[in-house]
Structures are given as structure tokens and as C-alpha cells.
């Protein structure tokens, strides 16, 4: 087996830190091409899980993420920029949020505010802002999600849900928004039901829960053109868990998972393609049934808990447990080796305010993403942050 000279260079370059590789993209066009198209994707094949990020009273809380003092200082500096920030999504090392600034400093009118999305990578200290036109002025316009897989592309997409009929997609590669209609109209009862304000990006698609009892799948990793349409389909949820707010979805160990809790049990299913030719292309496989008492017995007495998110690699689920009328706490439970109906508390409990409604697993991504618009010649504009201080 012969190894080409380019393969040898890739093997050598991949042994270098991502920070140094980002600087080496300035050496020449051939190095830039190899690093961006081969080295960075190889380094991002499996990202490290470092905790979870949540939104408490509209303020982002990074748990076990801001370890380095320089990162903490950088985040505090960013916090001062974000006025009334909201956490919308976290995807493969990137965080998506929403904030508003006064269009005219002396104006107090809500219609005189400029509304923006922001995308940041804490590890690489990158921060990008994107304006959505027309400017959103009410909360129902704010919701969006991230689609980002650094092992396939260094570019990200922001997917803004325009009601129940279209998606507005921003591509960092082109720097423009495109509105795309659905290829097939969703059923009436699916469109009229409430949708959970949390999406999960997995294997080229975004997933959202609908209170109609469906998991909605949007194919977003397609070539975006003005005439394109988004493929969308609704997947029936398990009958026992339909139309319940005490549920969550997540990508875990290379498959989509769904969790639901009631007064008796916490159940966890895995989504698989149906090998038998039927009208239903998917089937839910029940993996675990965990008695609720096995969870509640390990904490301050409580009768309420809700699944919030999944650990991406381990048999661990993140739960929100209500302690009293004012506080809840977020805990991680490992359920991979359940014995005698007991779960292992894999993370020390932390108290949050009762306003904590969204939790996302956070993966550290040392691969940089381009800041700003990329031209047709694929010239990258990197952040001027400390991470890329030489570029």
C-alpha cells in the first residue's frame, strides 16, 4: 500500500494543535486546502463532552465548560456585549443565541431595536453576529436552531422556523438568508399543535417534538437554492408517551433517542429505520424502563422531574428535578448498568432558578469556523480573537 505525499502531509499536520493549524492556513493555498478539507474534519470526528449549558432567567450558564481563566475572562467580555441574551441552541461546540440592541441609543421603543442572532465557540474564542431580515420584534420570531457538523464542513447553518410552512436558512458559507417551503405539507393536527422550542441536529436533519404526538424531521443538509424545498416528515411517537410535555429527544451513541416520564416510570426509546415494508418508515425500540422512585429516592424529596437532554456518548440522561416552588436542579444520571432499580448519580447536583427551561449537552470543538462571508474563492476570514491573533 503506497501513501501519497499529500496523505503524509495530512498525517503530520493532524498531529499539530488546532490553534497552530489555523495559523498554518496562511502559509500557502495548498496547505490551506489540506487543513480545511482534511485535517479539521479528521480532528472533529469525535468531540469531547464537557458538561451542559443551560439558560437561567435569560442568562447563559456554562457548567464545567469555562475552565481556563482566559476563557472565563473572554466570556465575561462577551456577556457585556449581549443585552438580554437568550440561549437557543448548542450544536457540536457552537452556541446559538439571540439578543437585541437599541437601534438608536436614546430610543426606548421596542420597534427601534435591532435584533440579531449570535454564534460563538468558547474554545476558539470566536464570536459572529447575524442579523435576520426583517427584524424580529416579538418572541415568536426569535426561535432558531443550529446545523453544524465540523467533521463534514467548517460552515454552519442557522435555521429559523417561519411558522409551520417554511424554513429560513442562513449559510455561513454564502452569508445570506434563503426562505424554503416544505416539500410536503404537514398534517393539519401536526401544524396546529404546539412544538417544543428545542431542536436536535443529527445526521443532516433537525428534529423537533410536536404535542400532536409526533417527532418532526427536517432535512437541512441539502444544496440550498432559491427553488429548493425542504424535505419534512412526521414520525409517530410511542403511544404511551404522546402529547406529554415531560419528554425530550437527543442524539445518543449514533442514534436518535426519545425519553418520557410519568408518575410511575422514566422510559427511553431509540429510533430505528423500519426494515419491513410498511407505511411507517421508522420504529421505536424501548431500551429502558426506570421506576420513578429509583430517581426520586436519591434526592431531596420531590414528585416532579423532567428529562431535558441526553449525553451524546454514554447511557446518561440529564434531568430537571423540582425541589420546591422556587428552585429546581439539573442532574445527570447514568442508567447503563441499572441494578436493583437504582441509578447512579453521575454529576453532583446544582441548584438553578425555576426559570431554567432549556438544557443542551456541550461538546468542545477546537476546529475554528470562518467569521463573515466566504467568497467564491473560498478565502476564509477568521476571527480576530486571541485564538487567531496572528491571522
Coordinates of C-alpha atoms in Angstrom, one line a residue:
X1 CA 0.0 0.0 0.0
X2 CA 1.5 3.3 -1.1
X3 CA 0.9 6.6 0.6
X4 CA 0.8 9.8 -1.4
X5 CA 2.8 12.8 -0.4
X6 CA -0.4 14.7 0.4
X7 CA -1.6 11.8 2.7
X8 CA 1.7 12.0 4.5
X9 CA 1.4 15.8 5.0
X10 CA -2.1 15.3 6.3
X11 CA -0.9 12.7 8.8
X12 CA 1.8 15.1 10.0
X13 CA -0.4 18.2 10.2
X14 CA -3.1 16.4 12.1
X15 CA -0.7 15.8 15.0
X16 CA -0.4 19.6 15.5
X17 CA -2.8 21.6 17.7
X18 CA -5.8 23.2 16.0
X19 CA -4.6 26.7 17.1
X20 CA -1.3 26.2 15.2
X21 CA -3.1 24.6 12.2
X22 CA -5.3 27.7 11.9
X23 CA -2.2 29.8 11.7
X24 CA -0.7 27.5 9.1
X25 CA -3.6 28.1 6.7
X26 CA -1.8 31.3 5.9
X27 CA 1.3 29.6 4.6
X28 CA 0.0 28.8 1.1
X29 CA -3.1 27.7 -0.8
X30 CA -2.2 24.0 -0.8
X31 CA -1.8 23.9 2.9
X32 CA -5.0 25.9 3.4
X33 CA -6.8 23.3 1.2
X34 CA -5.4 20.3 3.1
X35 CA -6.0 21.7 6.6
X36 CA -9.6 22.9 5.9
X37 CA -10.8 20.0 3.9
X38 CA -8.9 17.1 5.5
X39 CA -7.2 17.9 8.8
X40 CA -10.0 19.8 10.5
X41 CA -12.7 17.2 9.7
X42 CA -10.4 14.4 10.9
X43 CA -9.8 16.2 14.2
X44 CA -13.6 16.8 14.7
X45 CA -14.6 13.2 14.1
X46 CA -15.4 12.9 17.9
X47 CA -15.7 15.9 20.1
X48 CA -15.2 15.8 23.8
X49 CA -18.3 16.2 26.1
X50 CA -17.5 18.6 28.9
X51 CA -20.9 19.3 30.6
X52 CA -24.1 21.0 29.7
X53 CA -25.2 24.6 29.0
X54 CA -28.5 26.0 30.2
X55 CA -30.4 29.2 30.2
X56 CA -31.4 30.6 33.6
X57 CA -33.5 33.7 33.7
X58 CA -32.4 34.5 30.1
X59 CA -28.7 34.3 31.2
X60 CA -26.5 31.6 29.8
X61 CA -24.9 29.3 32.3
X62 CA -21.9 27.2 31.2
X63 CA -21.5 24.2 33.5
X64 CA -17.9 22.8 33.7
X65 CA -17.2 24.5 30.3
X66 CA -15.3 27.7 31.3
X67 CA -12.3 26.0 32.9
X68 CA -9.5 28.1 31.7
X69 CA -9.1 31.6 33.2
X70 CA -8.6 33.2 29.8
X71 CA -11.9 31.6 28.6
X72 CA -13.7 32.9 31.6
X73 CA -12.4 36.4 31.0
X74 CA -13.3 36.2 27.3
X75 CA -16.9 35.1 28.1
X76 CA -17.4 37.9 30.7
X77 CA -16.3 40.3 28.0
X78 CA -18.8 38.8 25.5
X79 CA -21.6 38.9 28.2
X80 CA -21.3 42.7 28.4
X81 CA -22.0 42.8 24.6
X82 CA -25.1 40.7 24.8
X83 CA -28.1 42.7 26.1
X84 CA -31.0 40.5 27.3
X85 CA -29.4 37.4 25.7
X86 CA -31.3 34.2 25.1
X87 CA -29.9 30.7 24.5
X88 CA -31.5 29.0 21.5
X89 CA -29.3 26.0 20.7
X90 CA -25.9 24.3 21.2
X91 CA -24.6 22.1 18.4
X92 CA -21.2 20.3 18.2
X93 CA -19.2 23.0 20.0
X94 CA -21.1 26.1 18.8
X95 CA -23.7 28.0 20.7
X96 CA -26.6 30.0 19.2
X97 CA -28.3 32.8 20.9
X98 CA -30.5 35.9 20.3
X99 CA -30.0 39.4 21.6
X100 CA -31.3 42.9 20.9
X101 CA -29.6 46.3 20.8
X102 CA -31.0 49.8 20.6
X103 CA -31.1 51.0 17.0
X104 CA -30.9 54.5 18.4
X105 CA -29.2 54.7 21.9
X106 CA -31.8 57.1 23.3
X107 CA -34.8 55.3 22.0
X108 CA -36.8 53.0 24.4
X109 CA -39.3 51.8 21.8
X110 CA -39.3 48.0 21.1
X111 CA -39.7 48.8 17.4
X112 CA -36.5 50.8 17.5
X113 CA -34.4 47.8 18.5
X114 CA -32.0 45.8 16.2
X115 CA -32.4 42.0 16.7
X116 CA -29.5 39.7 16.0
X117 CA -28.5 36.0 16.3
X118 CA -25.0 35.3 17.6
X119 CA -22.9 32.2 17.1
X120 CA -19.9 31.6 19.4
X121 CA -17.3 28.9 20.0
X122 CA -15.9 29.3 23.5
X123 CA -12.8 27.1 23.0
X124 CA -11.6 29.1 19.9
X125 CA -12.9 32.4 21.3
X126 CA -14.9 33.2 18.2
X127 CA -18.0 35.3 18.0
X128 CA -20.1 36.0 15.0
X129 CA -23.3 38.1 14.7
X130 CA -26.0 37.7 12.1
X131 CA -29.0 40.0 11.5
X132 CA -32.3 38.4 10.4
X133 CA -34.3 40.5 8.0
X134 CA -37.0 41.6 8.6
X135 CA -36.0 42.4 12.1
X136 CA -37.9 40.2 14.6
X137 CA -39.8 42.3 17.1
X138 CA -41.7 39.7 19.2
X139 CA -40.6 36.5 20.9
X140 CA -42.3 34.3 18.4
X141 CA -39.8 35.3 15.7
X142 CA -36.8 34.5 17.9
X143 CA -36.7 30.7 17.7
X144 CA -34.0 29.1 15.5
X145 CA -31.6 26.2 15.6
X146 CA -28.0 25.4 14.5
X147 CA -27.0 22.8 12.0
X148 CA -23.2 22.2 12.3
X149 CA -21.0 19.2 11.8
X150 CA -17.3 20.2 11.8
X151 CA -16.3 16.7 10.5
X152 CA -18.1 17.4 7.3
X153 CA -17.9 21.2 6.9
X154 CA -16.4 24.1 8.8
X155 CA -19.5 26.2 7.9
X156 CA -22.7 26.3 10.0
X157 CA -26.3 27.0 9.2
X158 CA -28.9 28.9 11.2
X159 CA -32.4 27.5 10.7
X160 CA -35.2 30.0 11.6
X161 CA -38.6 28.4 11.8
X162 CA -41.1 30.6 9.9
X163 CA -44.4 29.3 11.3
X164 CA -45.3 25.8 10.2
X165 CA -44.8 26.2 6.4
X166 CA -41.3 27.3 5.7
X167 CA -37.7 27.5 6.9
X168 CA -35.4 30.5 6.6
X169 CA -31.8 29.2 6.4
X170 CA -28.7 31.2 6.8
X171 CA -25.5 29.6 5.5
X172 CA -22.2 31.0 6.8
X173 CA -20.6 29.9 3.5
X174 CA -22.6 32.5 1.5
X175 CA -23.6 34.9 4.2
X176 CA -27.2 35.2 3.0
X177 CA -30.7 34.0 4.1
X178 CA -32.9 31.9 1.9
X179 CA -36.5 31.0 2.6
X180 CA -37.5 27.5 1.7
X181 CA -41.0 26.0 1.5
X182 CA -41.7 22.5 2.7
X183 CA -41.7 19.8 0.0
X184 CA -44.8 18.2 1.6
X185 CA -47.3 19.9 3.8
X186 CA -47.6 18.6 7.3
X187 CA -50.9 17.2 8.6
X188 CA -53.3 19.8 9.9
X189 CA -53.2 18.4 13.5
X190 CA -49.4 18.5 13.5
X191 CA -49.2 22.0 12.3
X192 CA -51.8 23.3 14.8
X193 CA -50.2 21.7 17.8
X194 CA -47.5 23.3 20.0
X195 CA -44.0 22.5 19.1
X196 CA -41.2 22.2 21.7
X197 CA -38.8 25.1 21.5
X198 CA -35.8 22.9 21.2
X199 CA -34.3 21.2 18.2
X200 CA -31.7 18.4 17.9
X201 CA -29.4 18.3 14.9
X202 CA -28.4 14.8 13.9
X203 CA -27.1 13.2 10.7
X204 CA -28.1 16.1 8.4
X205 CA -31.5 16.7 9.8
X206 CA -33.2 18.8 12.6
X207 CA -35.7 17.1 14.9
X208 CA -38.5 18.8 16.9
X209 CA -41.2 17.4 19.1
X210 CA -44.8 18.3 18.4
X211 CA -47.5 18.0 21.1
X212 CA -49.6 16.3 18.4
X213 CA -47.6 13.1 19.3
X214 CA -45.1 13.4 16.6
X215 CA -41.4 13.8 16.0
X216 CA -40.8 16.2 13.1
X217 CA -37.8 15.7 10.9
X218 CA -36.4 18.4 8.7
X219 CA -33.7 17.6 6.1
X220 CA -31.4 20.7 6.2
X221 CA -28.1 19.3 4.8
X222 CA -29.1 19.8 1.2
X223 CA -27.9 22.1 -1.5
X224 CA -29.7 25.4 -0.8
X225 CA -31.1 27.2 -3.8
X226 CA -33.9 29.6 -4.2
X227 CA -36.1 26.9 -5.9
X228 CA -35.2 24.1 -3.4
X229 CA -37.8 22.7 -1.0
X230 CA -37.2 21.2 2.5
X231 CA -38.0 17.6 2.9
X232 CA -40.1 17.2 6.1
X233 CA -41.8 14.2 7.7
X234 CA -43.7 13.5 10.9
X235 CA -42.8 10.3 12.9
X236 CA -45.4 8.9 15.3
X237 CA -44.2 8.8 18.9
X238 CA -44.8 5.8 21.1
X239 CA -48.4 5.6 22.1
X240 CA -47.8 5.7 25.8
X241 CA -45.8 9.0 25.5
X242 CA -47.9 11.0 23.1
X243 CA -48.9 14.6 23.9
X244 CA -46.9 14.8 27.1
X245 CA -44.7 17.8 28.0
X246 CA -42.5 15.7 30.2
X247 CA -40.4 14.4 27.3
X248 CA -37.2 15.2 25.4
X249 CA -35.2 14.0 22.4
X250 CA -31.4 13.7 21.8
X251 CA -28.7 12.1 19.8
X252 CA -27.0 9.3 21.8
X253 CA -24.4 6.8 20.6
X254 CA -25.2 7.4 17.0
X255 CA -29.0 7.2 17.1
X256 CA -31.9 9.4 17.9
X257 CA -33.4 8.8 21.3
X258 CA -36.7 9.8 23.0
X259 CA -37.4 9.9 26.7
X260 CA -40.7 10.3 28.5
X261 CA -41.6 10.4 32.2
X262 CA -44.9 9.9 34.1
X263 CA -45.8 9.3 37.7
X264 CA -44.6 5.7 37.5
X265 CA -41.6 5.4 35.1
X266 CA -39.0 7.0 33.0
X267 CA -38.8 5.3 29.6
X268 CA -36.2 5.6 26.9
X269 CA -36.6 4.6 23.3
X270 CA -34.2 4.5 20.3
X271 CA -35.4 5.4 16.8
X272 CA -34.6 2.9 14.0
X273 CA -35.5 2.6 10.4
X274 CA -38.2 0.0 9.8
X275 CA -36.7 -2.9 7.8
X276 CA -40.2 -4.3 7.0
X277 CA -42.0 -2.5 4.1
X278 CA -44.9 -0.7 5.8
X279 CA -46.4 2.7 5.7
X280 CA -44.2 3.6 8.7
X281 CA -40.6 4.1 7.8
X282 CA -39.5 4.2 11.5
X283 CA -39.9 2.1 14.6
X284 CA -39.3 3.0 18.3
X285 CA -37.3 0.4 20.3
X286 CA -37.8 0.6 24.1
X287 CA -34.4 0.4 25.7
X288 CA -35.0 1.2 29.4
X289 CA -37.9 1.4 31.8
X290 CA -36.8 3.0 35.0
X291 CA -39.1 3.3 38.0
X292 CA -39.5 7.0 39.0
X293 CA -38.9 6.1 42.6
X294 CA -35.4 5.0 41.7
X295 CA -34.6 8.6 40.7
X296 CA -36.6 10.4 43.4
X297 CA -35.1 8.4 46.2
X298 CA -31.6 9.8 45.5
X299 CA -32.5 13.4 46.0
X300 CA -34.4 15.9 48.2
X301 CA -38.0 14.6 48.3
X302 CA -39.8 15.6 45.2
X303 CA -42.6 14.3 43.0
X304 CA -41.6 16.0 39.8
X305 CA -38.8 15.6 37.3
X306 CA -38.5 16.1 33.5
X307 CA -36.0 14.6 31.0
X308 CA -34.1 17.5 29.4
X309 CA -31.3 16.1 27.2
X310 CA -29.1 13.1 26.5
X311 CA -25.3 12.6 26.9
X312 CA -24.0 12.1 23.4
X313 CA -21.8 9.1 24.1
X314 CA -22.8 7.4 27.4
X315 CA -26.0 5.9 28.8
X316 CA -26.6 9.1 30.7
X317 CA -29.7 11.4 30.8
X318 CA -29.9 15.0 32.0
X319 CA -33.0 15.6 34.2
X320 CA -34.6 18.7 35.7
X321 CA -35.8 17.9 39.2
X322 CA -38.2 20.2 41.1
X323 CA -37.1 20.8 44.7
X324 CA -39.6 23.3 45.8
X325 CA -41.7 26.2 44.4
X326 CA -38.7 28.3 43.7
X327 CA -35.8 26.1 42.7
X328 CA -35.1 23.1 40.5
X329 CA -31.8 21.3 40.0
X330 CA -30.2 19.8 36.9
X331 CA -28.6 16.3 37.4
X332 CA -27.1 13.7 35.2
X333 CA -28.0 10.1 35.8
X334 CA -26.1 7.1 34.3
X335 CA -28.5 4.3 33.6
X336 CA -26.3 1.9 31.6
X337 CA -25.9 -0.7 34.4
X338 CA -29.2 -0.5 36.3
X339 CA -29.1 -2.8 39.3
X340 CA -32.0 -3.3 41.7
X341 CA -33.8 -0.4 40.1
X342 CA -31.2 2.1 41.2
X343 CA -29.5 4.8 39.1
X344 CA -26.0 6.2 39.6
X345 CA -25.8 9.9 40.1
X346 CA -23.0 10.8 37.7
X347 CA -22.9 14.5 38.3
X348 CA -23.1 16.5 41.7
X349 CA -26.4 18.3 41.8
X350 CA -26.5 22.0 41.2
X351 CA -29.3 24.4 42.0
X352 CA -30.8 26.7 39.4
X353 CA -33.7 29.0 39.3
X354 CA -37.1 27.7 38.3
X355 CA -36.8 29.7 35.1
X356 CA -34.4 27.1 33.7
X357 CA -36.3 25.6 30.7
X358 CA -33.6 24.5 28.2
X359 CA -30.5 22.4 28.7
X360 CA -28.1 21.3 26.0
X361 CA -25.1 18.9 26.1
X362 CA -21.9 20.9 25.3
X363 CA -19.2 19.5 23.1
X364 CA -15.8 21.1 22.9
X365 CA -14.7 21.9 19.3
X366 CA -11.2 23.1 18.8
X367 CA -11.8 23.4 15.0
X368 CA -12.4 27.1 14.0
X369 CA -15.3 28.3 11.9
X370 CA -14.9 31.1 9.4
X371 CA -16.1 34.5 10.5
X372 CA -18.0 36.6 8.0
X373 CA -18.9 35.8 4.4
X374 CA -16.8 33.4 2.3
X375 CA -16.1 34.4 -1.3
X376 CA -16.4 32.1 -4.3
X377 CA -12.6 31.6 -4.0
X378 CA -13.1 30.0 -0.5
X379 CA -11.0 32.6 1.2
X380 CA -11.6 32.5 4.9
X381 CA -12.0 35.4 7.2
X382 CA -11.1 34.1 10.7
X383 CA -11.9 35.8 14.0
X384 CA -9.6 38.4 15.3
X385 CA -9.8 36.9 18.8
X386 CA -7.0 35.7 20.9
X387 CA -7.2 32.3 19.4
X388 CA -6.3 33.7 16.0
X389 CA -4.2 36.6 17.0
X390 CA -1.7 36.1 14.2
X391 CA -4.2 36.0 11.3

